[in-house]
Amino acid sequence: MLRTSLGPLTLESCIYNASGPRTGSVDALGKIAASAAGAVLAKSATVAEQSGNDLPRTWQADKVASLNSEGLPNKGIGYYLAPDAVAAAGTKPYLVSLSGHNLADNLAMLTEAVAVEGVAGIELNLACPNVIGHPIIAYDFDQLRDVLTAVQAHAGLRASDKLFGIKMPPYFDGPHFEKAAAIINEFDCVHFVASINTIGNALVIDTEAEMPAIRPKNGFGGLSGPAVKYTALANVKKMRELLSPRIAVVGVGGIESGEDVFNMLLCGATAVQIGTCHWIEGPKCFDRITAELEALLQRKGYASVNDVRGKLREW
Ligand code: DHB
């Protein structure tokens, strides 16, 4: 019922985890694999291990929103490509996320990732708002084109049969959607676009302390959770309208229920990723949300998620 195809891959469920919370260790990846998740996606990696920004760097208001400025703490790409990490995903497609400090780092990590047989797919993160001194790549359209030009020319990726996609920041205005999609459409190496990453540079205040709730970047961090769900739906809908049909849209942002997944499917998502809810609830969220989606599909008389995709009705 939830089976879907993403580029060259078949996923037994269209629901899996977002890169970010609870994805940084072999142990965490194993727990995702043991749940109903349809794939296992690792934490965004840099070339070398790094500890990230100063603490406190996360804030949560359950059922409302979360804020983070972690600054990409991760164990380095070698860890996520090692046999232990690949094995943690078990029989599920294992995906890695690359978020290098610069294009050369991303290309070097791409070379390593395509060489590992057990890696089924690669997500290139063009949307991290939290690395101090580095603007969000996909808000700079010249840089977006330059990155994709270099990736497309990467001989290892061209020769590989792996899934390849990009993680995008949210856009908020028609011309920005159109420009981003038009650039992405030029590159046939892109199998999917995952929309959205956090809404960058939000600010939460601790009223008692009269201070920002988190320390890095004077309190500015990426907003996630239910508060961003509506922005995420709009981005999925717009990207689906504007991208070539050969490029799948993976919906991400504030999903916390089967109904939220259903709405993403209506807007044209081929699969969905869950970040904040996984962070708060743990990997059992994949079991709960799967059961909720199956019940909803059944109640509405749908046999498969493929029958729902893009079926949002018009007024
Ligand atoms: C981090 C946050 C992101 O939104 C992202 O895409 C990558 C990394 C972080 O702060 O670790």
mmCIF file of N, CA and C and ligand atoms in Angstrom, residues 43-44 68-73 125 127-130 197-198, ligand 1:
data_model
loop_
_atom_site.group_PDB
_atom_site.id
_atom_site.type_symbol
_atom_site.label_atom_id
_atom_site.label_comp_id
_atom_site.label_asym_id
_atom_site.label_seq_id
_atom_site.Cartn_x
_atom_site.Cartn_y
_atom_site.Cartn_z
ATOM 1 N N LYS A 43 22.890 11.256 8.996
ATOM 2 C CA LYS A 43 23.140 12.672 9.299
ATOM 3 C C LYS A 43 23.992 13.312 8.210
ATOM 4 N N SER A 44 23.695 14.565 7.889
ATOM 5 C CA SER A 44 24.525 15.292 6.922
ATOM 6 C C SER A 44 25.978 15.250 7.377
ATOM 7 N N ASN A 68 16.836 24.805 15.803
ATOM 8 C CA ASN A 68 18.171 24.258 16.038
ATOM 9 C C ASN A 68 19.222 25.042 15.290
ATOM 10 N N SER A 69 20.373 25.108 15.917
ATOM 11 C CA SER A 69 21.560 25.614 15.228
ATOM 12 C C SER A 69 22.718 24.728 15.651
ATOM 13 N N GLU A 70 22.650 23.495 15.175
ATOM 14 C CA GLU A 70 23.630 22.501 15.625
ATOM 15 C C GLU A 70 24.989 22.714 14.970
ATOM 16 N N GLY A 71 24.957 23.256 13.746
ATOM 17 C CA GLY A 71 26.231 23.484 13.068
ATOM 18 C C GLY A 71 26.888 22.206 12.606
ATOM 19 N N LEU A 72 26.026 21.255 12.191
ATOM 20 C CA LEU A 72 26.506 20.019 11.568
ATOM 21 C C LEU A 72 27.462 19.178 12.410
ATOM 22 N N PRO A 73 27.101 18.904 13.654
ATOM 23 C CA PRO A 73 27.919 17.925 14.370
ATOM 24 C C PRO A 73 27.771 16.582 13.658
ATOM 25 N N ASN A 125 22.934 18.239 0.533
ATOM 26 C CA ASN A 125 22.227 19.249 1.319
ATOM 27 C C ASN A 125 22.627 20.649 0.849
ATOM 28 N N ALA A 127 20.957 23.384 1.765
ATOM 29 C CA ALA A 127 20.012 24.201 2.528
ATOM 30 C C ALA A 127 20.373 24.413 3.980
ATOM 31 N N CYS A 128 21.561 24.054 4.422
ATOM 32 C CA CYS A 128 21.850 24.203 5.855
ATOM 33 C C CYS A 128 22.005 25.682 6.220
ATOM 34 N N PRO A 129 21.207 26.143 7.190
ATOM 35 C CA PRO A 129 21.296 27.557 7.567
ATOM 36 C C PRO A 129 22.253 27.827 8.725
ATOM 37 N N ASN A 130 22.909 26.808 9.253
ATOM 38 C CA ASN A 130 23.525 26.953 10.574
ATOM 39 C C ASN A 130 25.042 26.953 10.595
ATOM 40 N N ASN A 197 14.057 21.938 3.911
ATOM 41 C CA ASN A 197 14.887 21.963 5.108
ATOM 42 C C ASN A 197 14.225 22.941 6.083
ATOM 43 N N THR A 198 14.858 23.188 7.206
ATOM 44 C CA THR A 198 14.307 24.130 8.178
ATOM 45 C C THR A 198 14.123 25.520 7.552
HETATM 46 C C1 DHB B 1 22.176 21.387 10.447
HETATM 47 C C2 DHB B 1 20.947 21.947 10.256
HETATM 48 C C3 DHB B 1 20.320 21.832 9.041
HETATM 49 O O1 DHB B 1 19.113 22.370 8.798
HETATM 50 C C4 DHB B 1 20.965 21.159 8.027
HETATM 51 O O2 DHB B 1 20.377 21.055 6.844
HETATM 52 C C5 DHB B 1 22.186 20.581 8.226
HETATM 53 C C6 DHB B 1 22.789 20.708 9.450
HETATM 54 C C7 DHB B 1 22.843 21.529 11.732
HETATM 55 O O3 DHB B 1 22.740 22.611 12.326
HETATM 56 O O4 DHB B 1 23.535 20.594 12.152
#
